[in-house]
Amino acid sequence: MEMETTVRASMNGGDGQYSYFRNSSGQRRGLELVKDLINQGIAEKLDVIQLLSSCSPKRFVLADLGSSVGPNTFFAVQNILDSVQLKYQSYGPSQKVVEFQVFFNDQISNDFNTLFKNLPLDRQYFVAAVPGAFQGRLFPKSSLHFVHSSYAIHWLSKVPKDLLDKDSPAYNKGKVYYTNAPKEVFEAYSTQFAKDVTSFLNARAQEVVHGGLMALLFMSLQDGVPCSPCNLEAAFDLLGATLMDMVKEGLVTEAKVDTFNFPFYTASPQELKVLIDKNACFSIERMETIVRDQRLSDAAAIKSMILLQYRSTCEGVISEHFGNDIINDLFDRYAEKVLDSGIFSESTSYKGAAKLFLLLKRNDA
């Protein structure tokens, strides 16, 4: 029986209390941290004249993969286009103005209406939506000059079938994540992540022109740091513990928990390097690990992080499996459990998850 489950990891739509639009300041800070890295990469590694030599009129095409509903995608896109324009004009006043085309991509379940409703009124680029999973092909061959993706690639496209197979050593009974689980569970996650990244690279290799760039930002482990001392990993483990508490009270069935696994994987830089080198279509121009421990000083800040930030990103995956009726109760309980655990407190021994920035260049044929 087929038990591999496709995941639609869309962020909360709209602009309400629990929307991603209103609760993605943490992701915005990450984009601000890598802004200069992207600008430097464009200045040093992007040959705009060569890329546009065959285009008439001159048109630069950018795709943001996993754009969600904004506003962060608009910040990232504008920064890239400003940098490209600056690089193009640096070749001399004789260079004509470039037209910019931006494609916003996300899952078909993404709230594209909110995305387009909040487009900057003063934008100087053409826009289009491209719905679909970015692990596969989305664009014509050799049609993209630049690809950007932030806080998206760590989401798995599928729940590995072994996690749902009662006869498998990777059967993840009573848990929803790989933290403190048997090694077979972790291996199932890492194998699926490797498949997803390989598919992603293969698809982009066909779509990105030779000499084009990809700027990728996602959650990562520090090399040599196992998952268990990381507070992000521990937080997902506590989500499973919260659900099991609700099982004991008869609010959720045990079977529902046993068939749910949170589709998120934090790879190490070394894991990514191995996959990129094996693909061989892209060169690593820059790989930067940014460590910013997330330690919060008061209970209100911790509860707000879970009730608003975590909920805006995780609710869709959870409600798709468990339904909407338990969501308010679940996140109230979850916030208290995280608070009691102390994993985000200033005195914790848990390390914060790192942010990994990758600048990749499409190799010549």
Short mmCIF file of C-alpha atoms in Angstrom, two decimals:
data_model
loop_
_atom_site.label_atom_id
_atom_site.label_comp_id
_atom_site.label_asym_id
_atom_site.label_seq_id
_atom_site.Cartn_x
_atom_site.Cartn_y
_atom_site.Cartn_z
CA MET A 1 0.00 0.00 0.00
CA GLU A 2 1.33 3.46 -0.90
CA MET A 3 1.99 5.45 2.26
CA GLU A 4 4.22 8.25 1.02
CA THR A 5 2.40 11.50 1.66
CA THR A 6 2.90 14.69 -0.33
CA VAL A 7 3.22 17.78 1.83
CA ARG A 8 1.72 21.18 1.12
CA ALA A 9 3.68 23.38 3.52
CA SER A 10 1.95 26.70 2.86
CA MET A 11 2.27 29.52 5.36
CA ASN A 12 -0.90 31.01 6.87
CA GLY A 13 -2.55 33.29 4.34
CA GLY A 14 -4.43 36.56 4.74
CA ASP A 15 -3.28 39.37 7.00
CA GLY A 16 -4.99 38.37 10.24
CA GLN A 17 -3.63 37.72 13.72
CA TYR A 18 -1.97 34.39 12.87
CA SER A 19 -0.96 35.20 9.29
CA TYR A 20 2.54 34.81 7.96
CA PHE A 21 2.21 38.33 6.55
CA ARG A 22 2.07 39.73 10.10
CA ASN A 23 4.34 37.23 11.84
CA SER A 24 7.46 36.77 9.71
CA SER A 25 9.77 39.32 11.32
CA GLY A 26 12.25 36.57 12.19
CA GLN A 27 12.55 35.61 8.54
CA ARG A 28 12.95 39.29 7.64
CA ARG A 29 15.90 39.57 10.02
CA GLY A 30 17.51 36.64 8.24
CA LEU A 31 17.12 38.37 4.88
CA GLU A 32 18.68 41.52 6.31
CA LEU A 33 21.65 39.48 7.55
CA VAL A 34 22.41 38.18 4.05
CA LYS A 35 21.54 41.31 2.06
CA ASP A 36 25.15 42.41 1.76
CA LEU A 37 26.27 38.87 0.89
CA ILE A 38 23.85 38.84 -2.05
CA ASN A 39 24.92 42.30 -3.18
CA GLN A 40 28.57 41.31 -3.02
CA GLY A 41 27.87 38.12 -4.93
CA ILE A 42 26.12 40.01 -7.72
CA ALA A 43 28.92 42.58 -7.90
CA GLU A 44 31.66 39.95 -8.08
CA LYS A 45 30.10 36.91 -9.73
CA LEU A 46 27.31 38.03 -12.09
CA ASP A 47 28.33 39.01 -15.61
CA VAL A 48 25.23 40.99 -16.49
CA ILE A 49 26.50 42.09 -19.91
CA GLN A 50 27.21 38.51 -20.97
CA LEU A 51 23.90 37.22 -19.59
CA LEU A 52 21.89 39.84 -21.46
CA SER A 53 23.92 39.82 -24.68
CA SER A 54 21.40 37.56 -26.42
CA CYS A 55 18.32 39.40 -25.11
CA SER A 56 16.58 42.03 -27.17
CA PRO A 57 15.15 44.03 -25.56
CA LYS A 58 17.29 43.61 -22.45
CA ARG A 59 15.29 41.64 -19.88
CA PHE A 60 16.55 40.21 -16.60
CA VAL A 61 14.47 37.36 -15.17
CA LEU A 62 14.35 36.56 -11.45
CA ALA A 63 12.41 33.80 -9.68
CA ASP A 64 11.71 33.78 -5.95
CA LEU A 65 10.92 30.21 -4.89
CA GLY A 66 8.76 29.79 -1.81
CA SER A 67 7.67 33.42 -1.82
CA SER A 68 4.62 32.91 0.44
CA VAL A 69 2.44 36.04 0.84
CA GLY A 70 4.97 38.79 1.49
CA PRO A 71 6.24 41.18 2.67
CA ASN A 72 9.66 39.52 2.87
CA THR A 73 9.71 38.43 -0.75
CA PHE A 74 9.31 42.05 -1.87
CA PHE A 75 12.29 43.08 0.27
CA ALA A 76 14.48 40.31 -1.16
CA VAL A 77 13.41 40.90 -4.76
CA GLN A 78 13.96 44.65 -4.61
CA ASN A 79 17.40 44.24 -3.11
CA ILE A 80 18.46 41.83 -5.87
CA LEU A 81 17.11 43.98 -8.68
CA ASP A 82 18.70 47.15 -7.27
CA SER A 83 22.02 45.36 -7.12
CA VAL A 84 21.69 44.02 -10.67
CA GLN A 85 20.78 47.47 -11.98
CA LEU A 86 23.78 48.98 -10.19
CA LYS A 87 26.08 46.33 -11.66
CA TYR A 88 24.67 46.89 -15.17
CA GLN A 89 25.08 50.65 -14.98
CA SER A 90 28.65 50.25 -13.74
CA TYR A 91 29.63 49.22 -17.27
CA GLY A 92 29.03 52.76 -18.45
CA PRO A 93 26.30 55.31 -19.27
CA SER A 94 25.80 53.81 -22.72
CA GLN A 95 24.05 50.79 -21.25
CA LYS A 96 20.31 50.90 -21.86
CA VAL A 97 17.72 50.36 -19.16
CA VAL A 98 16.98 46.74 -18.32
CA GLU A 99 13.43 45.46 -17.94
CA PHE A 100 12.89 43.14 -15.00
CA GLN A 101 10.56 40.14 -14.86
CA VAL A 102 9.89 38.58 -11.47
CA PHE A 103 8.19 35.23 -10.94
CA PHE A 104 6.76 34.51 -7.49
CA ASN A 105 6.52 30.79 -6.81
CA ASP A 106 4.94 28.76 -4.04
CA GLN A 107 2.68 25.77 -3.45
CA ILE A 108 -0.66 25.75 -5.26
CA SER A 109 -2.30 26.20 -1.84
CA ASN A 110 -0.43 29.47 -1.23
CA ASP A 111 -2.50 32.63 -0.76
CA PHE A 112 -1.44 34.38 -3.95
CA ASN A 113 -4.32 36.86 -3.57
CA THR A 114 -2.71 38.35 -0.46
CA LEU A 115 0.68 38.33 -2.19
CA PHE A 116 -0.55 40.35 -5.13
CA LYS A 117 -2.76 42.61 -3.03
CA ASN A 118 0.35 43.80 -1.21
CA LEU A 119 2.66 44.26 -4.18
CA PRO A 120 4.65 47.52 -3.84
CA LEU A 121 2.91 50.25 -5.78
CA ASP A 122 6.22 51.78 -6.86
CA ARG A 123 7.73 48.54 -8.17
CA GLN A 124 9.56 48.71 -11.46
CA TYR A 125 9.29 45.10 -12.49
CA PHE A 126 6.72 42.89 -14.17
CA VAL A 127 5.21 40.12 -12.04
CA ALA A 128 3.64 36.70 -12.47
CA ALA A 129 2.75 33.80 -10.20
CA VAL A 130 4.09 30.30 -10.80
CA PRO A 131 2.31 27.79 -8.54
CA GLY A 132 3.87 24.41 -7.92
CA ALA A 133 6.47 22.51 -5.91
CA PHE A 134 9.99 23.80 -6.62
CA GLN A 135 11.52 20.34 -6.34
CA GLY A 136 10.40 19.89 -9.95
CA ARG A 137 10.51 21.90 -13.17
CA LEU A 138 8.64 25.21 -13.16
CA PHE A 139 10.17 27.25 -16.01
CA PRO A 140 11.35 26.79 -19.62
CA LYS A 141 14.94 25.77 -20.23
CA SER A 142 17.59 28.50 -19.83
CA SER A 143 15.02 31.14 -18.95
CA LEU A 144 16.20 32.38 -15.52
CA HIS A 145 19.12 34.66 -14.73
CA PHE A 146 18.76 34.60 -10.95
CA VAL A 147 16.97 32.35 -8.45
CA HIS A 148 16.32 33.32 -4.86
CA SER A 149 14.82 31.21 -2.09
CA SER A 150 14.71 31.82 1.64
CA TYR A 151 13.31 29.67 4.46
CA ALA A 152 11.82 27.12 2.09
CA ILE A 153 14.27 24.39 1.13
CA HIS A 154 14.29 22.86 4.63
CA TRP A 155 10.65 21.81 4.11
CA LEU A 156 10.35 18.27 2.80
CA SER A 157 8.18 17.55 -0.23
CA LYS A 158 7.01 14.20 1.18
CA VAL A 159 6.74 12.32 4.44
CA PRO A 160 8.97 9.26 3.95
CA LYS A 161 6.80 6.16 3.72
CA ASP A 162 8.93 4.17 6.19
CA LEU A 163 7.84 6.54 8.97
CA LEU A 164 4.26 5.34 8.48
CA ASP A 165 4.99 1.63 8.05
CA LYS A 166 4.33 -0.32 11.26
CA ASP A 167 6.68 -3.04 10.08
CA SER A 168 9.58 -0.66 9.45
CA PRO A 169 12.32 0.13 12.02
CA ALA A 170 11.71 3.77 11.04
CA TYR A 171 8.08 3.67 12.18
CA ASN A 172 7.86 6.83 14.28
CA LYS A 173 5.16 5.80 16.76
CA GLY A 174 4.18 8.39 19.33
CA LYS A 175 6.47 11.04 17.89
CA VAL A 176 6.24 13.61 15.13
CA TYR A 177 9.92 14.34 14.49
CA TYR A 178 13.33 12.72 14.42
CA THR A 179 14.70 14.28 17.61
CA ASN A 180 15.34 11.55 20.20
CA ALA A 181 13.93 8.98 17.78
CA PRO A 182 15.67 5.81 16.50
CA LYS A 183 18.46 6.43 13.99
CA GLU A 184 16.30 4.87 11.26
CA VAL A 185 13.86 7.76 11.64
CA PHE A 186 16.63 10.32 11.23
CA GLU A 187 17.97 8.43 8.23
CA ALA A 188 14.54 8.43 6.58
CA TYR A 189 14.37 12.21 6.99
CA SER A 190 17.91 12.81 5.71
CA THR A 191 17.33 10.51 2.72
CA GLN A 192 14.17 12.37 1.73
CA PHE A 193 15.93 15.71 2.11
CA ALA A 194 18.73 14.50 -0.16
CA LYS A 195 16.17 13.41 -2.78
CA ASP A 196 14.44 16.79 -2.60
CA VAL A 197 17.63 18.83 -2.92
CA THR A 198 18.85 16.66 -5.78
CA SER A 199 15.55 17.17 -7.62
CA PHE A 200 15.71 20.91 -6.89
CA LEU A 201 19.23 21.20 -8.31
CA ASN A 202 18.41 19.10 -11.36
CA ALA A 203 15.38 21.25 -12.16
CA ARG A 204 17.24 24.53 -11.69
CA ALA A 205 20.16 23.26 -13.78
CA GLN A 206 17.80 23.15 -16.74
CA GLU A 207 16.14 26.50 -16.01
CA VAL A 208 19.05 28.75 -15.05
CA VAL A 209 21.22 30.14 -17.83
CA HIS A 210 24.94 29.39 -17.77
CA GLY A 211 26.56 32.00 -15.54
CA GLY A 212 23.31 32.66 -13.66
CA LEU A 213 23.21 32.72 -9.87
CA MET A 214 21.16 31.17 -7.08
CA ALA A 215 21.03 32.73 -3.60
CA LEU A 216 19.61 30.33 -1.02
CA LEU A 217 18.94 30.85 2.68
CA PHE A 218 17.60 28.19 5.01
CA MET A 219 17.78 26.80 8.52
CA SER A 220 20.74 24.54 9.13
CA LEU A 221 22.74 22.82 11.80
CA GLN A 222 26.27 23.85 12.52
CA ASP A 223 28.75 21.24 11.30
CA GLY A 224 29.51 18.85 14.12
CA VAL A 225 26.45 19.81 16.20
CA PRO A 226 23.96 16.91 16.58
CA CYS A 227 20.27 17.68 16.37
CA SER A 228 19.35 17.06 20.01
CA PRO A 229 21.14 20.11 21.59
CA CYS A 230 19.50 22.47 19.05
CA ASN A 231 16.52 24.41 20.40
CA LEU A 232 14.72 24.41 17.05
CA GLU A 233 14.88 20.62 16.89
CA ALA A 234 13.85 20.33 20.54
CA ALA A 235 10.86 22.59 19.91
CA PHE A 236 9.52 20.27 17.21
CA ASP A 237 9.97 17.34 19.59
CA LEU A 238 7.87 19.21 22.17
CA LEU A 239 5.12 19.60 19.58
CA GLY A 240 4.87 15.82 19.50
CA ALA A 241 4.85 15.67 23.30
CA THR A 242 2.00 18.19 23.35
CA LEU A 243 -0.03 16.10 20.94
CA MET A 244 0.57 12.98 23.05
CA ASP A 245 -0.72 14.86 26.10
CA MET A 246 -3.89 15.51 24.15
CA VAL A 247 -4.06 11.81 23.22
CA LYS A 248 -4.07 10.91 26.92
CA GLU A 249 -6.99 13.27 27.46
CA GLY A 250 -8.92 11.81 24.55
CA LEU A 251 -8.73 15.01 22.51
CA VAL A 252 -6.72 13.44 19.69
CA THR A 253 -6.48 9.81 18.62
CA GLU A 254 -3.16 8.04 18.95
CA ALA A 255 -3.48 6.83 15.37
CA LYS A 256 -3.60 10.43 14.18
CA VAL A 257 -0.33 11.22 15.94
CA ASP A 258 1.32 8.02 14.72
CA THR A 259 0.57 8.98 11.11
CA PHE A 260 1.86 12.56 11.41
CA ASN A 261 5.50 13.53 10.98
CA PHE A 262 6.58 17.14 10.80
CA PRO A 263 8.09 17.61 7.29
CA PHE A 264 11.08 19.77 8.19
CA TYR A 265 14.78 18.89 8.09
CA THR A 266 17.78 20.93 9.19
CA ALA A 267 20.81 19.77 7.24
CA SER A 268 24.44 20.55 7.97
CA PRO A 269 26.57 22.58 5.53
CA GLN A 270 28.58 19.46 4.77
CA GLU A 271 25.44 17.57 3.73
CA LEU A 272 24.58 20.35 1.29
CA LYS A 273 28.10 20.53 -0.09
CA VAL A 274 28.09 16.81 -0.85
CA LEU A 275 24.77 17.07 -2.72
CA ILE A 276 25.83 20.14 -4.71
CA ASP A 277 29.18 18.62 -5.66
CA LYS A 278 27.46 15.41 -6.75
CA ASN A 279 25.04 17.36 -8.95
CA ALA A 280 28.04 19.14 -10.54
CA CYS A 281 25.89 21.70 -12.39
CA PHE A 282 26.57 24.51 -9.92
CA SER A 283 29.72 25.82 -8.28
CA ILE A 284 29.62 27.02 -4.68
CA GLU A 285 30.70 30.64 -4.84
CA ARG A 286 29.99 31.28 -1.18
CA MET A 287 28.80 29.22 1.76
CA GLU A 288 28.23 31.16 4.96
CA THR A 289 26.96 29.81 8.27
CA ILE A 290 25.35 32.53 10.37
CA VAL A 291 24.86 31.69 14.03
CA ARG A 292 22.41 33.78 16.01
CA ASP A 293 21.29 31.94 19.12
CA GLN A 294 17.61 32.52 19.77
CA ARG A 295 17.51 33.14 23.49
CA LEU A 296 14.57 35.04 24.90
CA SER A 297 14.54 36.81 28.23
CA ASP A 298 10.90 36.70 29.28
CA ALA A 299 7.92 34.39 29.16
CA ALA A 300 5.81 36.76 27.08
CA ALA A 301 8.37 36.77 24.26
CA ILE A 302 8.60 32.97 24.22
CA LYS A 303 4.83 32.51 24.21
CA SER A 304 4.47 35.11 21.46
CA MET A 305 7.04 33.29 19.35
CA ILE A 306 5.10 30.01 19.57
CA LEU A 307 1.58 31.42 19.40
CA LEU A 308 2.29 33.78 16.51
CA GLN A 309 5.52 33.02 14.62
CA TYR A 310 5.48 29.24 14.88
CA ARG A 311 1.75 29.09 14.34
CA SER A 312 1.93 31.21 11.18
CA THR A 313 4.36 28.73 9.62
CA CYS A 314 3.24 25.39 11.08
CA GLU A 315 -0.54 25.63 11.35
CA GLY A 316 -1.25 24.70 7.74
CA VAL A 317 0.60 21.39 7.88
CA ILE A 318 -0.90 20.51 11.26
CA SER A 319 -4.49 21.45 10.47
CA GLU A 320 -4.38 19.57 7.16
CA HIS A 321 -3.77 16.37 9.15
CA PHE A 322 -5.62 16.98 12.43
CA GLY A 323 -8.31 19.44 11.36
CA ASN A 324 -8.89 22.98 12.62
CA ASP A 325 -10.78 22.18 15.82
CA ILE A 326 -7.72 21.45 17.96
CA ILE A 327 -5.48 24.28 16.73
CA ASN A 328 -6.16 26.94 19.39
CA ASP A 329 -5.91 24.46 22.25
CA LEU A 330 -2.83 22.80 20.76
CA PHE A 331 -0.82 26.00 20.40
CA ASP A 332 -1.83 27.25 23.86
CA ARG A 333 -0.55 23.99 25.35
CA TYR A 334 2.49 23.98 23.09
CA ALA A 335 3.51 27.48 24.14
CA GLU A 336 3.31 26.51 27.82
CA LYS A 337 5.35 23.36 27.24
CA VAL A 338 8.08 25.23 25.39
CA LEU A 339 8.12 27.87 28.11
CA ASP A 340 8.43 25.26 30.86
CA SER A 341 11.23 23.46 28.98
CA GLY A 342 13.54 26.47 29.04
CA ILE A 343 15.03 25.61 25.64
CA PHE A 344 14.92 29.24 24.47
CA SER A 345 15.84 30.87 27.79
CA GLU A 346 19.03 32.85 28.26
CA SER A 347 20.43 30.17 30.57
CA THR A 348 19.77 27.21 28.26
CA SER A 349 22.52 24.90 27.07
CA TYR A 350 20.64 24.35 23.81
CA LYS A 351 22.24 25.91 20.75
CA GLY A 352 20.27 27.92 18.26
CA ALA A 353 19.84 26.64 14.73
CA ALA A 354 22.16 28.28 12.25
CA LYS A 355 21.19 30.06 9.06
CA LEU A 356 23.01 28.81 6.00
CA PHE A 357 23.57 31.11 3.03
CA LEU A 358 24.58 29.63 -0.30
CA LEU A 359 25.53 31.46 -3.47
CA LEU A 360 25.65 29.05 -6.40
CA LYS A 361 26.65 29.76 -10.00
CA ARG A 362 25.44 27.73 -12.98
CA ASN A 363 28.45 26.15 -14.56
CA ASP A 364 29.23 26.53 -18.25
CA ALA A 365 28.27 23.63 -20.47
#
